[in-house]
């Protein structure tokens, strides 16, 4: 076996992006699409020449599916990931992988017990521009990290029932956008910050329209921001003692820029890709599956757990509790 | 009378900068220098052709001095400003004007009762580049403000007895450097933020080596940072819905850059000055004095009070209390 037979669970926007990019991945093939509404699954599947269209329950039992990409709203991730794992299928689950770190502990235990691959779809970490930025840091090109700034705003119309503003669907800026600046910082600083300070503007529906955060790692602070109701540069800057790195549109980074202490550009990276960028995570998850591994070393569950703990702490500080928690 | 007869109280580094720049101010003249050590005052005074060299006490009583610039460490500001005010002399006091807002309330009351000019030496607010940046905002060139970022780090050797690290001298990054990002934000957002979140790294001497802050004004967050022990870009960025403004070295701003929504530079300002930039505050304070005003409309005491309240809140959050408070 040299390609993994993938299914997509959920037929929303992100599922289409995944279906598009998997076409360019050598060790992966889309064979199935599952949706609550079988007709919707059929339309989706035929669009990408996937032979199987089915319901969630049928998917869990389907013998011709090796791995499942979970693309539903955050609130369903635990239940659906567990069902896949219990059926012995590898899981690549959209981020945030669960709603809180308690849920992730439960999920991780299930995956380990069953011996199947579980990976959070932190596609950003697998992008070449991110890896180049990390290589520059490791090579000492900017010296010791001094500060990190990252912000991700995406102006979304206020629809109280929609996915983004609905507390029943685990909405809000933090879990949808904020996870990117948090993941960016975690990628470079590792583990958990010593101190977290957060404040938010809440919507009438009781989720965060925007969240502002400071994470302190020893002497290094990270200043992070996300908003569904405002605008920002959408870039990340790693300031070092001898230079800095700018990653524009870091959540989908295709470029990275290196500057010296005088602020002059000294290097740049552009991956020149034609995909949206989801191909890298699909390839990594497929490689792990084919090698019989239960965890990716590039997106380890410990990192997912660290991010979950951070997000939970931030939510406690800003008073964001979901009705089903 | 068309020029103000100025004295400098204190003979440190900042006093020299003031003495240098006052030479370029048409409505001001340096006539006196006062230091604890009279010989030190004499050397300083002769260097700038000031006829009077004296002690603090002699200065308060000197009939040929109209206005006093107070250039000592923060902890002495209240006592010395009060002495000048009681002697009927106008006061331009280095920032922070006092250690906390209680002290400033006391000082303001004294100045108002005596009817003399009192102004905080917030020279940054009077710089043409800052005023240009504010004009761009008012003209709608960047649309509504979305976020502010400002950081000021200045790597200083750790000297426990020195001014910067000594709690007896009201040391620490916040009052020395942090006041600039705080003042920058106050200049553009006005008044007091709705929410303040701060965290600090403390030195062994018990002052802050660095402080990280979020101020939330309605939906607009400001991310501020200062450090005596780290590095940063030392720039301020005002992000708007249709563009952004960058003010490099904003504490002494001589330039400002305007960018449109696509990130292209569309305007820039450079004051091309030959002074350090203190001339603008000296000119403004002198103009107020000559017009018989007791307060500057450009650096009003209410703004100084707002900054004092912010700094006090931040200090409470980071646990920075001075031994004499």
XYZ file of C-alpha atoms in Angstrom:
650
model
C 0.000 0.000 0.000
C 1.502 3.331 -0.993
C -1.478 5.664 -0.867
C -3.910 6.297 1.925
C -7.656 6.087 1.201
C -9.066 9.287 2.709
C -12.597 10.274 3.593
C -13.846 13.723 4.428
C -16.388 13.990 7.214
C -18.411 17.183 6.816
C -19.076 19.061 3.587
C -18.403 22.696 4.410
C -16.017 25.250 2.975
C -12.845 23.842 4.486
C -13.786 20.359 3.249
C -13.741 21.649 -0.316
C -10.286 23.136 0.192
C -9.036 19.811 1.484
C -10.641 17.966 -1.453
C -8.970 20.365 -3.857
C -5.484 20.063 -2.395
C -5.518 16.286 -1.892
C -5.435 15.972 -5.679
C -1.798 17.129 -5.547
C -0.694 14.737 -2.805
C 1.131 11.643 -4.075
C 0.518 9.395 -1.043
C -3.184 10.194 -0.587
C -6.414 9.658 -2.460
C -9.907 10.921 -1.716
C -12.288 7.953 -1.769
C -15.235 9.067 0.343
C -17.287 12.009 1.495
C -19.681 11.802 4.423
C -22.296 14.384 5.305
C -25.355 14.435 7.519
C -27.362 14.850 4.326
C -26.438 11.987 1.975
C -27.466 13.913 -1.119
C -25.088 16.699 -0.168
C -22.343 14.104 0.228
C -23.134 12.713 -3.221
C -22.881 16.129 -4.915
C -19.607 16.834 -3.105
C -18.131 13.407 -3.864
C -18.990 13.532 -7.558
C -17.372 16.955 -7.822
C -14.050 15.372 -6.820
C -14.543 11.918 -8.365
C -14.710 10.221 -4.968
C -16.486 6.866 -5.354
C -18.163 6.752 -1.912
C -20.834 9.141 -0.618
C -22.367 8.231 2.710
C -23.648 9.250 6.135
C -21.359 9.603 9.140
C -22.461 6.234 10.520
C -21.822 4.524 7.201
C -18.410 6.125 7.030
C -17.322 4.822 10.433
C -18.134 1.283 9.243
C -16.810 1.551 5.711
C -14.062 -1.017 5.010
C -12.507 0.948 2.142
C -11.590 4.006 4.195
C -8.210 4.209 5.989
C -8.264 7.744 7.315
C -10.801 10.453 7.989
C -10.410 14.206 7.805
C -12.905 15.802 10.188
C -14.148 19.121 8.859
C -17.212 19.851 10.977
C -17.655 22.614 13.546
C -15.483 22.418 16.666
C -18.290 21.189 18.901
C -18.577 17.881 16.974
C -14.864 17.067 16.853
C -14.667 14.932 19.985
C -17.650 12.720 19.237
C -16.755 12.198 15.583
C -13.038 11.669 16.173
C -13.863 9.102 18.849
C -16.218 7.254 16.525
C -13.531 7.094 13.825
C -10.884 5.951 16.299
C -13.150 3.255 17.695
C -13.672 2.058 14.125
C -9.893 1.874 13.753
C -9.572 4.732 11.308
C -6.796 7.298 11.379
C -8.010 10.808 12.173
C -6.866 14.188 10.932
C -9.129 16.597 12.796
C -9.610 20.283 12.037
C -8.306 22.718 14.603
C -9.037 23.286 17.347
C -8.954 19.522 17.675
C -11.307 19.702 20.677
C -13.051 22.387 22.696
C -10.834 22.077 25.747
C -7.903 20.094 27.090
C -10.146 17.690 29.039
C -11.699 16.561 25.773
C -8.292 16.204 24.172
C -7.072 14.055 27.047
C -10.033 11.751 26.422
C -9.395 11.649 22.679
C -5.666 11.025 23.023
C -6.299 8.152 25.441
C -8.726 6.559 22.976
C -6.285 6.861 20.054
C -3.428 5.409 22.075
C -5.533 2.538 23.352
C -6.730 1.673 19.847
C -3.280 2.324 18.359
C -4.485 4.595 15.568
C -3.106 7.820 14.161
C -4.537 11.034 15.589
C -3.344 14.410 14.343
C -4.645 17.955 14.580
C -4.963 19.716 11.234
C -2.419 22.402 12.166
C -1.554 22.836 8.517
C 0.291 26.087 9.213
C 3.098 24.239 10.989
C 3.780 22.148 7.897
C 4.095 25.025 5.460
C 7.591 25.423 3.989
C 7.657 29.174 4.733
C 7.048 28.468 8.412
C 9.741 25.830 8.441
C 12.124 28.240 6.712
C 11.392 30.887 9.347
C 12.105 28.354 12.083
C 15.331 27.330 10.339
C 16.449 30.973 10.250
C 15.822 31.211 13.993
C 17.689 27.950 14.682
C 20.613 29.071 12.517
C 20.891 32.185 14.688
C 20.050 34.552 11.854
C 18.111 36.893 14.174
C 19.811 35.990 17.471
C 17.737 35.291 20.546
C 14.004 35.930 20.146
C 12.952 39.140 21.892
C 9.257 39.513 21.041
C 6.578 37.962 18.855
C 3.650 39.831 17.345
C 0.888 38.068 15.469
C -2.607 39.154 14.591
C -5.357 37.634 12.559
C -8.509 39.593 11.882
C -11.106 38.585 9.377
C -14.120 40.810 9.128
C -17.244 38.636 9.187
C -20.840 39.819 8.948
C -22.684 39.365 12.223
C -24.947 36.327 11.862
C -26.031 35.173 15.310
C -27.049 31.721 14.062
C -23.989 31.149 11.883
C -21.005 29.046 12.806
C -18.811 31.955 13.850
C -21.098 33.803 16.253
C -23.081 30.870 17.648
C -22.024 29.604 21.090
C -23.781 26.257 20.414
C -21.283 25.731 17.595
C -18.324 26.827 19.751
C -18.115 30.116 17.869
C -16.036 33.202 18.516
C -12.823 34.742 17.235
C -10.458 32.850 19.526
C -11.166 29.290 18.421
C -11.610 30.195 14.803
C -8.902 32.801 14.187
C -7.020 33.166 17.471
C -5.746 29.624 17.274
C -3.459 30.758 14.442
C -1.504 33.400 16.378
C -1.488 31.011 19.347
C -0.202 28.162 17.170
C 2.355 30.463 15.531
C 3.761 31.429 18.914
C 3.714 27.840 20.153
C 5.611 26.768 17.026
C 8.476 29.112 17.865
C 8.398 29.220 21.654
C 7.184 25.683 22.380
C 5.092 24.519 25.314
C 3.191 26.775 27.633
C 3.792 30.415 28.470
C 4.610 31.370 32.062
C 1.961 34.063 32.047
C -1.177 34.685 30.019
C -3.134 37.934 30.009
C -6.216 38.197 27.857
C -9.134 40.514 27.339
C -11.996 40.331 24.868
C -14.923 42.161 23.339
C -17.970 39.906 23.472
C -20.876 39.722 21.055
C -24.541 39.749 22.062
C -24.522 36.000 21.491
C -21.875 35.639 24.172
C -18.841 34.683 22.113
C -15.725 36.789 21.600
C -15.807 39.228 18.689
C -12.130 39.885 19.364
C -9.521 38.755 21.835
C -6.239 40.442 22.764
C -3.526 38.415 24.451
C -0.082 38.658 25.970
C 1.864 35.448 26.503
C 5.075 35.738 28.473
C 7.757 33.058 27.953
C 10.525 33.893 30.394
C 11.570 37.386 29.313
C 9.962 37.040 25.861
C 6.458 38.409 25.402
C 4.112 37.557 22.536
C 1.387 40.041 21.620
C -1.500 38.325 19.892
C -4.791 39.514 18.520
C -7.749 38.090 16.676
C -11.042 39.587 15.616
C -14.126 38.784 13.583
C -15.173 42.416 13.825
C -12.023 44.381 13.077
C -9.052 44.561 10.760
C -5.347 43.996 11.171
C -2.276 43.449 9.064
C -2.570 39.666 9.390
C 1.104 39.116 9.803
C 3.515 37.681 12.298
C 6.781 39.288 13.303
C 9.524 37.559 15.242
C 11.859 40.173 16.619
C 15.338 38.960 17.524
C 18.319 40.682 19.046
C 20.059 40.860 15.640
C 17.213 41.047 13.181
C 13.645 40.070 12.583
C 11.433 37.837 10.483
C 8.128 38.825 8.944
C 5.632 36.185 7.845
C 2.759 37.825 5.968
C -0.590 36.018 6.078
C 1.109 33.582 8.428
C -1.933 31.314 8.790
C -1.460 30.253 5.137
C 2.162 31.398 4.869
C 3.756 31.034 1.474
C 6.471 33.634 2.063
C 8.858 34.709 4.810
C 11.210 37.674 4.953
C 14.422 38.019 6.934
C 15.784 41.393 8.023
C 19.058 42.234 9.719
C 19.590 44.448 12.770
C 19.490 47.569 10.571
C 16.116 46.550 9.176
C 17.423 45.682 5.707
C 16.013 42.600 3.994
C 18.768 40.002 3.764
C 16.849 36.894 2.699
C 13.419 35.842 1.549
C 11.561 32.646 0.907
C 8.635 31.970 -1.425
C 7.321 28.439 -1.819
C 5.703 29.306 -5.145
C 3.054 26.666 -4.536
C -0.057 26.263 -6.645
C -2.040 24.553 -3.854
C -3.865 26.256 -1.009
C -1.354 24.680 1.355
C -3.392 21.841 2.831
C -1.380 19.336 0.777
C 1.497 19.424 3.284
C -0.610 18.252 6.218
C -2.315 15.615 4.081
C 1.070 14.318 2.956
C 2.416 14.260 6.511
C -0.648 12.475 7.929
C -0.540 9.983 5.067
C 3.169 9.331 5.613
C 2.555 8.720 9.323
C -0.268 6.324 8.495
C 1.762 4.401 5.931
C 4.644 4.093 8.391
C 2.270 2.754 11.021
C 2.841 5.685 13.368
C 0.110 6.888 15.696
C 1.356 10.449 15.997
C 3.099 13.004 13.795
C 6.436 14.244 15.083
C 5.758 17.546 13.335
C 2.344 18.072 14.899
C 2.624 16.017 18.092
C -0.334 15.597 20.408
C 1.641 17.228 23.214
C 1.700 20.426 21.173
C -2.018 20.163 20.518
C -2.496 19.685 24.236
C -0.359 22.743 25.039
C -2.483 24.816 22.659
C -5.688 23.466 24.192
C -4.474 24.415 27.646
C -3.578 27.913 26.471
C -6.953 28.393 24.798
C -8.754 27.154 27.889
C -6.828 29.598 30.083
C -7.616 32.460 27.722
C -11.293 31.503 27.664
C -11.392 31.418 31.447
C -9.916 34.926 31.570
C -12.334 36.350 29.020
C -15.330 34.484 30.438
C -16.091 32.455 27.313
C -17.845 29.258 28.328
C -19.878 27.265 25.856
C -23.367 26.074 26.833
C -22.464 22.411 26.334
C -19.361 22.525 28.519
C 8.525 90.727 27.738
C 8.888 88.448 24.760
C 11.207 85.747 26.040
C 10.905 83.577 29.116
C 13.838 83.345 31.524
C 14.305 79.618 32.090
C 16.172 77.710 34.755
C 17.067 74.063 34.736
C 16.758 72.207 38.025
C 19.002 69.137 37.982
C 22.144 68.638 35.937
C 21.820 65.182 34.435
C 21.795 63.938 30.858
C 18.315 65.177 29.955
C 19.170 68.625 31.363
C 21.983 68.924 28.835
C 19.629 68.027 25.999
C 17.219 70.718 27.151
C 20.043 73.255 27.436
C 21.177 72.421 23.933
C 17.754 72.747 22.317
C 16.665 75.897 24.154
C 19.305 77.726 22.116
C 17.029 77.323 19.072
C 13.855 78.560 20.755
C 12.980 82.202 19.970
C 10.755 82.849 22.989
C 13.003 81.251 25.615
C 16.381 81.888 27.150
C 18.390 79.800 29.597
C 19.418 82.026 32.514
C 20.039 79.619 35.378
C 21.129 76.136 36.322
C 20.531 74.689 39.773
C 22.111 71.541 41.114
C 22.513 69.997 44.540
C 26.229 70.565 44.086
C 26.772 74.243 43.266
C 30.082 73.602 41.532
C 28.361 71.157 39.197
C 25.759 73.836 38.467
C 28.532 76.338 37.692
C 30.253 74.036 35.202
C 26.933 73.273 33.531
C 25.842 76.928 33.421
C 29.118 78.154 31.963
C 28.924 75.520 29.250
C 25.695 77.131 28.016
C 26.484 80.766 28.930
C 23.779 80.859 31.596
C 24.573 83.688 34.049
C 23.156 82.061 37.203
C 24.432 78.893 38.907
C 22.839 78.062 42.226
C 21.397 75.505 44.612
C 17.770 74.410 44.486
C 16.849 76.650 47.395
C 18.507 79.651 45.812
C 16.705 78.929 42.568
C 13.252 78.921 44.186
C 13.959 82.407 45.555
C 15.705 83.851 42.518
C 13.906 86.939 41.159
C 15.351 86.648 37.659
C 13.859 83.257 36.893
C 10.379 82.976 35.344
C 10.129 79.274 34.665
C 11.835 76.101 35.809
C 12.441 72.894 33.895
C 12.649 70.023 36.382
C 15.078 67.375 35.224
C 15.701 65.285 38.313
C 14.653 61.675 38.935
C 10.915 60.994 39.167
C 10.901 60.642 42.934
C 11.850 64.321 43.429
C 9.338 65.823 40.988
C 6.506 66.485 43.429
C 8.595 68.200 46.081
C 10.558 70.324 43.630
C 7.592 71.259 41.461
C 5.688 72.295 44.591
C 8.571 74.459 45.760
C 8.726 76.220 42.387
C 4.965 76.722 42.276
C 4.931 78.137 45.799
C 7.621 80.559 44.693
C 5.375 81.590 41.791
C 7.505 80.093 39.066
C 6.118 78.280 36.036
C 7.018 74.598 35.933
C 7.829 72.304 33.050
C 8.416 68.965 34.755
C 9.998 65.895 33.193
C 7.733 62.910 32.662
C 6.339 61.142 34.488
C 5.335 64.403 36.143
C 4.720 62.561 39.434
C 4.909 59.003 40.737
C 1.166 58.449 40.918
C -2.119 60.243 40.343
C -2.530 61.181 44.009
C 0.658 63.218 43.805
C -0.474 64.841 40.581
C -3.788 65.818 42.151
C -1.847 67.571 44.903
C 0.438 69.316 42.416
C -2.382 70.427 40.150
C -4.276 71.884 43.094
C -1.198 73.870 44.144
C -0.619 75.246 40.635
C -4.252 76.251 40.238
C -4.364 77.890 43.648
C -1.194 79.867 42.938
C -2.239 80.549 39.319
C 1.023 79.426 37.753
C 1.760 77.380 34.689
C 2.294 73.657 35.211
C 3.072 71.376 32.269
C 4.425 67.862 31.925
C 7.407 67.596 29.605
C 5.581 65.290 27.169
C 7.750 66.544 24.343
C 6.652 63.693 22.060
C 3.151 65.166 21.751
C 4.559 68.409 20.397
C 6.683 66.886 17.664
C 5.531 67.792 14.132
C 5.661 64.153 12.971
C 3.252 63.165 15.732
C 0.956 66.024 14.851
C 1.103 65.019 11.191
C 0.181 61.450 12.097
C -2.774 62.728 14.105
C -3.828 64.974 11.225
C -3.801 61.955 8.878
C -6.058 60.107 11.299
C -8.411 63.088 11.636
C -8.547 63.519 7.860
C -9.712 59.897 7.600
C -6.646 58.788 5.669
C -6.604 55.386 7.418
C -10.296 55.175 8.359
C -11.298 54.181 11.866
C -8.434 53.062 14.103
C -8.391 49.292 14.534
C -5.269 48.600 16.607
C -2.201 50.358 17.978
C 1.174 48.752 18.521
C 4.019 50.574 20.216
C 7.159 49.294 21.837
C 10.170 50.952 23.351
C 13.111 48.881 24.462
C 16.446 50.313 25.393
C 19.045 47.850 26.518
C 20.626 49.173 29.728
C 23.402 47.541 31.748
C 22.139 46.264 35.079
C 23.312 48.701 37.751
C 21.304 48.125 40.925
C 22.207 51.530 42.385
C 21.662 53.501 39.178
C 18.622 55.563 38.369
C 16.987 52.960 36.162
C 17.099 49.914 38.408
C 16.821 51.584 41.790
C 13.387 51.509 43.452
C 14.384 54.435 45.700
C 14.695 56.540 42.552
C 11.387 55.233 41.140
C 13.245 53.107 38.614
C 12.013 50.466 36.200
C 11.121 50.223 32.536
C 7.540 51.427 32.849
C 8.108 54.932 34.195
C 11.217 55.509 32.147
C 10.389 53.944 28.789
C 6.835 52.643 29.090
C 5.453 56.122 29.483
C 6.222 56.695 25.783
C 4.029 53.914 24.354
C 1.403 54.855 26.961
C 1.592 58.523 25.973
C 1.545 57.617 22.278
C -1.647 55.639 22.723
C -3.213 58.330 24.897
C -2.392 60.920 22.221
C -4.440 59.035 19.640
C -7.137 57.365 21.744
C -7.562 60.019 24.460
C -8.521 59.468 28.080
C -8.532 56.146 29.845
C -8.833 52.676 28.377
C -11.789 50.515 29.382
C -9.522 47.600 30.214
C -5.859 47.282 31.126
C -3.945 43.996 31.216
C -0.290 44.057 32.181
C 2.447 41.648 33.082
C 6.100 42.271 33.888
C 9.477 40.704 34.405
C 10.953 42.093 37.627
C 14.596 42.697 38.497
C 16.274 41.571 41.709
C 15.966 45.155 42.902
C 12.183 44.896 42.595
C 11.517 47.161 39.637
C 10.237 46.070 36.229
C 12.874 45.051 33.688
C 10.108 44.877 31.118
C 6.371 45.373 31.038
C 3.854 44.120 28.480
C 0.449 45.759 28.254
C -2.872 45.575 26.477
C -5.164 48.598 26.671
C -8.652 48.152 25.288
C -10.537 51.278 24.139
C -13.980 50.067 23.107
C -13.215 47.585 20.351
C -9.717 48.984 19.760
C -6.801 47.286 21.503
C -3.337 48.763 21.975
C -0.405 46.386 22.445
C 2.416 48.081 24.295
C 5.816 46.951 25.445
C 8.830 48.420 27.168
C 12.053 46.885 28.376
C 15.401 47.843 29.838
C 16.627 44.294 29.252
C 15.464 43.439 25.743
C 15.232 44.779 22.227
C 12.391 45.818 19.988
C 11.797 47.759 16.802
C 11.034 50.957 18.736
C 8.201 51.961 16.505
C 4.530 52.683 16.720
C 1.956 51.466 14.224
C -1.597 52.742 14.014
C -3.639 50.293 11.992
C -6.820 51.662 10.466
C -9.563 50.082 8.432
C -8.199 51.618 5.219
C -4.489 51.928 5.839
C -1.896 52.360 8.510
C 0.664 54.782 9.877
C 4.149 53.905 11.034
C 6.079 56.240 13.313
C 9.654 54.996 13.715
C 11.437 55.939 16.947
C 8.139 57.473 17.986
C 9.433 58.780 21.340
C 11.581 61.288 19.399
C 9.606 61.068 16.158
C 10.964 63.071 13.261
C 9.247 61.020 10.556
C 5.891 59.400 9.896
C 4.797 57.133 7.050
C 1.315 56.631 5.671
C 0.265 53.430 3.900
C -2.952 52.609 2.110
C -5.108 49.487 2.501
C -2.852 47.580 0.102
C 0.189 48.422 2.199
C 1.693 50.857 -0.321
C 3.280 54.040 1.020
C 1.143 56.974 -0.043
C 2.571 59.804 2.023
C 5.461 60.561 4.307
C 6.548 63.347 6.601
C 10.024 64.330 7.728
C 10.508 67.409 9.911
C 14.169 67.677 8.897
C 14.938 69.292 12.248
C 18.444 69.932 13.508
C 17.410 69.965 17.186
C 16.869 66.940 19.392
C 13.183 67.836 19.502
C 12.916 69.414 22.950
C 12.590 72.858 21.362
C 8.895 72.307 20.609
C 7.920 71.756 24.244
C 10.079 74.656 25.378
C 8.429 76.911 22.818
C 4.942 75.770 23.816
C 5.580 76.209 27.548
C 7.102 79.626 26.907
C 4.135 80.682 24.764
C 1.717 79.608 27.508
C 3.723 81.545 30.079
C 3.888 84.690 27.954
C 0.140 84.510 27.336
C -0.485 84.171 31.061
C -1.999 80.725 30.748
C -1.651 78.181 33.541
C -2.012 75.114 31.374
C -1.054 74.061 27.851
C -3.938 73.051 25.625
C -1.594 70.674 23.809
C -0.371 68.955 26.966
C -3.281 69.531 29.338
C -3.107 68.406 32.949
C -6.130 66.169 32.413
C -4.066 64.165 29.943
C -1.192 63.961 32.388
C -3.668 62.786 34.986
C -5.070 60.125 32.619
C -1.543 58.844 32.019
C -0.819 58.834 35.754
C -3.944 56.796 36.380
C -3.003 54.316 33.667
C 0.541 53.950 35.012
C -0.776 53.445 38.536
C -3.167 50.726 37.338
C -0.380 48.975 35.453
C 1.895 49.169 38.494
C -0.803 47.677 40.687
C -1.189 44.779 38.262
C 2.533 44.084 38.023
C 3.098 44.615 41.749
C 5.496 47.554 41.398
C 5.302 49.672 44.535
C 8.048 52.079 45.470
C 9.405 52.086 49.030
C 8.449 55.738 49.585
C 4.843 55.323 48.473
